[in-house]
CSV table of C-alpha atoms and ligand atoms in Angstrom, one decimal:
chain,number,residue,atom,x,y,z
A,1,MET,CA,81.2,161.7,100.9
A,2,VAL,CA,82.0,157.9,100.8
A,3,LYS,CA,80.2,156.0,98.0
A,4,THR,CA,79.3,152.4,98.6
A,5,ALA,CA,77.6,149.8,96.5
A,6,ALA,CA,74.4,149.8,98.6
A,7,GLY,CA,74.1,153.6,99.0
A,8,SER,CA,76.0,156.6,100.0
A,9,ILE,CA,77.3,157.7,103.3
A,10,GLN,CA,77.2,161.4,104.0
A,11,ASP,CA,80.5,161.6,105.7
A,12,THR,CA,80.7,164.5,108.1
A,13,ALA,CA,84.2,163.6,109.4
A,14,GLY,CA,85.4,166.0,111.9
A,15,THR,CA,82.1,166.3,113.7
A,16,ARG,CA,83.0,163.6,116.1
A,17,SER,CA,83.5,164.8,119.6
A,18,ALA,CA,86.9,164.7,121.2
A,19,LEU,CA,85.4,164.4,124.7
A,20,PRO,CA,87.1,162.0,127.0
A,21,HIS,CA,84.1,159.5,126.9
A,22,ASP,CA,83.6,159.6,123.1
A,23,GLY,CA,80.8,157.1,122.6
A,24,ALA,CA,81.3,156.4,118.9
A,25,GLY,CA,85.1,156.3,119.3
A,26,GLN,CA,84.8,153.3,121.6
A,27,TYR,CA,83.7,151.2,118.6
A,28,VAL,CA,87.2,150.3,117.5
A,29,PRO,CA,87.4,148.1,114.3
A,30,THR,CA,88.1,144.9,116.3
A,31,LEU,CA,84.9,145.4,118.2
A,32,VAL,CA,82.9,146.4,115.1
A,33,ASP,CA,84.0,143.2,113.5
A,34,ARG,CA,82.5,141.3,116.4
A,35,TRP,CA,79.2,143.3,116.8
A,36,ASP,CA,77.0,141.2,114.6
A,37,GLY,CA,78.2,138.1,116.5
A,38,LEU,CA,77.2,139.8,119.8
A,39,ILE,CA,73.8,140.6,118.5
A,40,ASP,CA,72.9,137.4,116.6
A,41,TRP,CA,70.4,138.9,114.2
A,42,ASP,CA,68.1,135.9,114.1
A,43,ARG,CA,67.8,135.5,117.8
A,44,ARG,CA,67.4,139.2,118.3
A,45,ARG,CA,64.5,139.3,115.8
A,46,GLU,CA,62.9,136.4,117.7
A,47,GLY,CA,63.2,138.4,121.0
A,48,GLU,CA,61.8,141.6,119.6
A,49,GLN,CA,58.8,140.1,117.8
A,50,ASP,CA,58.3,143.2,115.7
A,51,PHE,CA,57.8,145.3,118.8
A,52,PHE,CA,59.3,148.5,117.2
A,53,VAL,CA,57.6,147.9,113.9
A,54,GLU,CA,54.2,147.8,115.6
A,55,LEU,CA,55.0,150.8,117.8
A,56,LEU,CA,55.9,152.9,114.8
A,57,LYS,CA,52.9,151.7,112.8
A,58,GLU,CA,50.6,152.7,115.7
A,59,VAL,CA,51.7,156.3,115.3
A,60,GLY,CA,51.4,156.2,111.6
A,61,ALA,CA,55.2,156.7,111.0
A,62,HIS,CA,56.6,156.6,107.5
A,63,ARG,CA,59.9,158.4,107.6
A,64,VAL,CA,62.2,157.0,110.3
A,65,LEU,CA,65.7,158.2,111.5
A,66,ASP,CA,67.8,155.5,113.2
A,67,VAL,CA,70.3,157.7,115.0
A,68,ALA,CA,72.4,154.9,116.5
A,69,ALA,CA,72.4,152.6,113.4
A,70,GLY,CA,75.4,150.6,114.6
A,71,THR,CA,75.7,147.7,112.1
A,72,GLY,CA,72.2,148.3,110.9
A,73,PHE,CA,70.0,145.8,112.7
A,74,HIS,CA,67.0,148.2,113.0
A,75,SER,CA,67.7,150.2,109.8
A,76,VAL,CA,67.5,147.0,107.8
A,77,GLY,CA,64.5,145.6,109.8
A,78,LEU,CA,62.5,148.8,109.6
A,79,ALA,CA,63.3,149.2,105.8
A,80,GLU,CA,62.1,145.6,105.3
A,81,ALA,CA,58.9,146.5,107.2
A,82,GLY,CA,58.3,149.3,104.6
A,83,PHE,CA,59.5,152.4,106.5
A,84,ASP,CA,61.6,155.0,104.7
A,85,VAL,CA,64.8,154.8,106.8
A,86,THR,CA,67.7,157.0,107.2
A,87,ALA,CA,70.6,155.5,109.2
A,88,ALA,CA,73.0,157.8,111.2
A,89,ASP,CA,75.9,157.0,113.5
A,90,GLY,CA,78.9,158.7,114.9
A,91,SER,CA,81.1,155.7,114.0
A,92,LEU,CA,82.0,155.5,110.3
A,93,GLU,CA,83.1,151.9,110.8
A,94,MET,CA,79.7,150.9,112.2
A,95,LEU,CA,77.9,152.8,109.5
A,96,ARG,CA,79.8,151.2,106.8
A,97,ARG,CA,78.8,147.8,108.2
A,98,ALA,CA,75.2,149.0,108.3
A,99,VAL,CA,75.3,149.8,104.7
A,100,ALA,CA,76.9,146.5,103.9
A,101,ASN,CA,74.3,144.7,105.9
A,102,GLY,CA,71.6,146.6,104.0
A,103,GLU,CA,73.1,145.4,100.8
A,104,LYS,CA,73.2,141.8,102.1
A,105,TYR,CA,69.5,141.9,102.9
A,106,GLY,CA,68.6,143.9,99.7
A,107,ARG,CA,67.8,147.1,101.4
A,108,ARG,CA,69.1,150.6,100.6
A,109,PHE,CA,68.9,153.6,102.9
A,110,GLU,CA,70.5,156.9,103.3
A,111,ALA,CA,73.4,156.8,105.7
A,112,ILE,CA,74.7,159.9,107.6
A,113,HIS,CA,77.9,159.9,109.6
A,114,THR,CA,77.4,162.4,112.3
A,115,ASP,CA,77.6,162.9,116.0
A,116,TRP,CA,74.2,163.4,117.6
A,117,ARG,CA,75.3,166.8,118.9
A,118,THR,CA,75.5,168.1,115.3
A,119,LEU,CA,72.6,166.0,113.9
A,120,ALA,CA,70.4,169.0,112.9
A,121,GLN,CA,73.2,170.2,110.5
A,122,HIS,CA,73.1,167.0,108.5
A,123,ILE,CA,69.5,165.8,108.2
A,124,ASP,CA,67.1,166.7,105.5
A,125,GLY,CA,63.7,167.7,106.8
A,126,ARG,CA,61.9,166.1,109.7
A,127,TYR,CA,61.0,162.6,110.6
A,128,ASP,CA,57.9,160.8,111.9
A,129,ALA,CA,60.1,158.7,114.3
A,130,VAL,CA,63.6,158.8,115.7
A,131,VAL,CA,64.9,155.6,117.1
A,132,CYS,CA,67.9,155.4,119.4
A,133,LEU,CA,68.3,151.7,120.3
A,134,GLY,CA,70.6,149.1,121.7
A,135,SER,CA,71.5,151.1,124.8
A,136,SER,CA,73.2,153.8,122.8
A,137,PHE,CA,72.1,157.0,124.6
A,138,PRO,CA,74.0,156.1,127.8
A,139,HIS,CA,77.2,156.9,125.8
A,140,LEU,CA,76.5,160.5,126.8
A,141,PHE,CA,78.2,161.2,130.1
A,142,ALA,CA,77.5,164.9,130.6
A,143,GLU,CA,74.0,166.0,131.5
A,144,ALA,CA,74.3,169.0,129.3
A,145,ASP,CA,75.0,166.7,126.3
A,146,ARG,CA,72.0,164.5,127.2
A,147,ARG,CA,69.8,167.6,127.2
A,148,ALA,CA,71.3,169.0,124.0
A,149,VAL,CA,71.0,165.7,122.2
A,150,LEU,CA,67.4,165.1,123.2
A,151,ALA,CA,66.6,168.6,121.9
A,152,GLN,CA,68.2,167.6,118.6
A,153,PHE,CA,66.1,164.4,118.5
A,154,TYR,CA,63.0,166.5,119.4
A,155,GLU,CA,63.7,169.0,116.6
A,156,ALA,CA,64.2,166.2,114.1
A,157,LEU,CA,60.6,165.1,114.6
A,158,ASN,CA,57.4,166.1,112.9
A,159,PRO,CA,54.5,167.2,115.1
A,160,GLY,CA,52.9,163.9,116.3
A,161,GLY,CA,56.2,162.1,115.9
A,162,VAL,CA,57.7,159.6,118.4
A,163,LEU,CA,61.2,159.2,119.9
A,164,VAL,CA,61.9,155.6,120.8
A,165,LEU,CA,65.0,155.3,123.0
A,166,ASP,CA,66.2,152.4,125.1
A,167,HIS,CA,68.9,151.5,127.6
A,168,ARG,CA,70.0,148.7,129.8
A,169,ASN,CA,68.3,148.5,133.1
A,170,PHE,CA,70.7,150.6,135.1
A,171,ASP,CA,68.2,150.8,138.0
A,172,ALA,CA,69.0,147.2,138.6
A,173,ILE,CA,72.7,147.3,137.5
A,174,ARG,CA,73.4,150.2,140.0
A,175,MET,CA,72.0,147.9,142.7
A,176,HIS,CA,74.5,145.2,141.5
A,177,ARG,CA,71.7,143.2,140.1
A,178,TYR,CA,73.0,142.9,136.5
A,179,ARG,CA,71.3,140.2,134.7
A,180,SER,CA,71.1,139.4,131.0
A,181,SER,CA,68.6,136.7,130.0
A,182,GLY,CA,70.4,136.6,126.6
A,183,ASN,CA,67.0,136.7,125.0
A,184,PHE,CA,67.0,140.4,124.1
A,185,TYR,CA,69.3,142.7,122.1
A,186,TYR,CA,72.6,141.0,122.6
A,187,CYS,CA,71.7,137.4,122.0
A,188,GLY,CA,75.0,135.9,120.7
A,189,LYS,CA,76.1,133.0,122.7
A,190,ASP,CA,79.9,133.2,122.2
A,191,ALA,CA,80.8,136.3,124.2
A,192,ARG,CA,80.5,136.7,128.0
A,193,VAL,CA,79.2,140.1,129.0
A,194,SER,CA,79.8,141.3,132.6
A,195,VAL,CA,79.9,144.5,134.6
A,196,ALA,CA,83.5,145.2,135.4
A,197,HIS,CA,82.6,148.4,137.3
A,198,VAL,CA,79.5,150.4,138.3
A,199,ASP,CA,78.9,153.4,140.3
A,200,ASP,CA,76.5,156.3,140.0
A,201,GLU,CA,78.5,158.0,137.2
A,202,LEU,CA,80.1,155.1,135.2
A,203,CYS,CA,79.3,151.6,134.1
A,204,ARG,CA,82.1,149.6,132.4
A,205,PHE,CA,80.9,146.5,130.6
A,206,GLN,CA,83.5,143.8,129.8
A,207,TYR,CA,83.1,141.6,126.7
A,208,ASP,CA,85.2,138.4,126.9
A,209,PHE,CA,85.4,136.4,123.6
A,210,PRO,CA,86.2,132.7,123.3
A,211,ASP,CA,89.5,133.5,121.4
A,212,GLY,CA,90.7,135.4,124.5
A,213,ALA,CA,90.0,138.9,123.2
A,214,THR,CA,88.5,141.4,125.7
A,215,HIS,CA,86.8,144.7,125.0
A,216,HIS,CA,85.3,147.3,127.3
A,217,LEU,CA,82.5,149.8,126.7
A,218,GLU,CA,82.0,152.6,129.2
A,219,VAL,CA,78.6,154.3,129.6
A,220,TYR,CA,76.7,156.6,131.9
A,221,PRO,CA,74.3,154.4,134.0
A,222,ILE,CA,71.1,156.4,133.4
A,223,LEU,CA,68.0,155.6,135.5
A,224,LYS,CA,64.6,155.1,134.1
A,225,ASP,CA,63.0,158.1,135.9
A,226,GLU,CA,66.0,160.3,135.2
A,227,LEU,CA,65.5,159.8,131.5
A,228,ASN,CA,61.8,160.3,131.8
A,229,SER,CA,62.4,163.6,133.5
A,230,LEU,CA,64.8,164.7,130.7
A,231,LEU,CA,62.3,163.7,128.0
A,232,THR,CA,59.5,165.7,129.7
A,233,GLN,CA,61.8,168.7,130.2
A,234,THR,CA,62.8,168.5,126.5
A,235,GLY,CA,59.1,169.1,125.6
A,236,PHE,CA,57.8,165.6,124.9
A,237,ASP,CA,54.1,165.4,125.9
A,238,THR,CA,53.7,161.8,126.9
A,239,VAL,CA,56.3,159.1,127.7
A,240,GLN,CA,55.4,155.4,127.9
A,241,ASP,CA,57.8,153.0,129.4
A,242,PHE,CA,58.3,149.3,128.6
A,243,GLY,CA,60.5,146.6,130.2
A,244,ASP,CA,61.7,144.0,127.8
A,245,PHE,CA,59.0,145.0,125.3
A,246,SER,CA,56.2,144.8,127.8
A,247,ALA,CA,54.1,147.7,129.2
A,248,GLU,CA,53.7,145.7,132.4
A,249,PHE,CA,57.1,145.0,133.9
A,250,ASP,CA,59.1,144.6,137.1
A,251,ILE,CA,62.0,147.1,137.2
A,252,HIS,CA,64.1,144.5,139.0
A,253,GLU,CA,63.5,141.8,136.5
A,254,SER,CA,64.0,143.5,133.1
A,255,ASP,CA,67.1,143.5,131.0
A,256,PHE,CA,66.2,146.7,128.9
A,257,ILE,CA,64.0,149.7,129.4
A,258,ILE,CA,62.3,151.3,126.4
A,259,HIS,CA,60.8,154.8,126.4
A,260,ALA,CA,58.4,156.0,123.7
A,261,ALA,CA,58.0,159.8,123.8
A,262,ARG,CA,55.5,161.6,121.8
A,263,LYS,CA,55.8,165.2,120.4
A,264,SER,CA,52.4,166.9,120.0
B,1,SAM,N1,71.7,150.4,117.6
B,1,SAM,C1,72.8,149.5,117.4
B,1,SAM,C2,72.4,148.1,117.9
B,1,SAM,O1,71.4,148.1,118.7
B,1,SAM,O2,73.1,147.1,117.6
B,1,SAM,C3,74.2,149.9,117.9
B,1,SAM,C4,74.2,150.1,119.4
B,1,SAM,S1,75.8,150.5,120.0
B,1,SAM,C5,75.6,150.0,121.7
B,1,SAM,C6,75.8,152.2,120.2
B,1,SAM,C7,76.0,153.0,118.9
B,1,SAM,O3,75.8,154.4,119.2
B,1,SAM,C8,77.4,152.9,118.2
B,1,SAM,O4,77.2,152.5,116.8
B,1,SAM,C9,78.0,154.2,118.4
B,1,SAM,O5,78.9,154.6,117.3
B,1,SAM,C10,76.8,155.1,118.4
B,1,SAM,N2,77.1,156.4,119.2
B,1,SAM,C11,77.5,156.5,120.4
B,1,SAM,N3,77.6,157.8,120.8
B,1,SAM,C12,77.3,158.5,119.7
B,1,SAM,C13,77.2,159.9,119.4
B,1,SAM,N4,77.5,160.8,120.3
B,1,SAM,N5,76.8,160.3,118.2
B,1,SAM,C14,76.4,159.4,117.2
B,1,SAM,N6,76.5,158.0,117.4
B,1,SAM,C15,76.9,157.6,118.6
């Protein structure tokens, strides 16, 4: 257990996967240091316009589990909006930053360091909503892992709860139509984000920073309908899709796809 000024991190070190494409392990300290600059919290807030807050209020959510907390953008924002938030992440470095950002904005939340694959062992009770945002889920490369993790998210929900999960628009990216308006999610102006490689199994993003530093993140380029099928097969009753926060969207013109899946 690591104690911090803003709260405590339940440190489940050793639960991190040693798989070749370890999602959390890609967040090396030098990238974590740059993450908030990539996001630009103020511009990201402008882009989202309380979309997630409204979505969670619509289903009457109170207790929310942010399973890919990262540096805490949504954990902090949802806590500010009055939700009872638990932040979880497989990267201890990211989670520490989330707790520090909580402190900066005067928000405290429980923080759990765990890989999604072992989530059930570390959470206390069930939640009204699970959010997995910022194109985090594509860090899972094996279909068996995607199914197992969605089952963990499903189990973490109360009846009537909602899973809100997003990803970059890989339908477009796999057609070599990567575009980033810069208005959503990753709004910082300093870094240049490009697709260094994409095929049906792997997408490698390249982040070039003005000081000459370069980072890569590798993810599985999941398609919108592929994820919808997995959500339905997991047991979710209804799934609603959004493109860049809008229920009416053009799959070729959206930066991010958001799925809201309800458990009955
Ligand atoms: N949600 C944050 C945001 O939008 O800024 C962070 C998004 S970042 C793209 C992905 C996050 O997912 C990282 O913090 C990473 O550590 C976490 N992650 C990736 N794979 C994971 C896994 N298997 N278990 C737990 N966390 C994981």
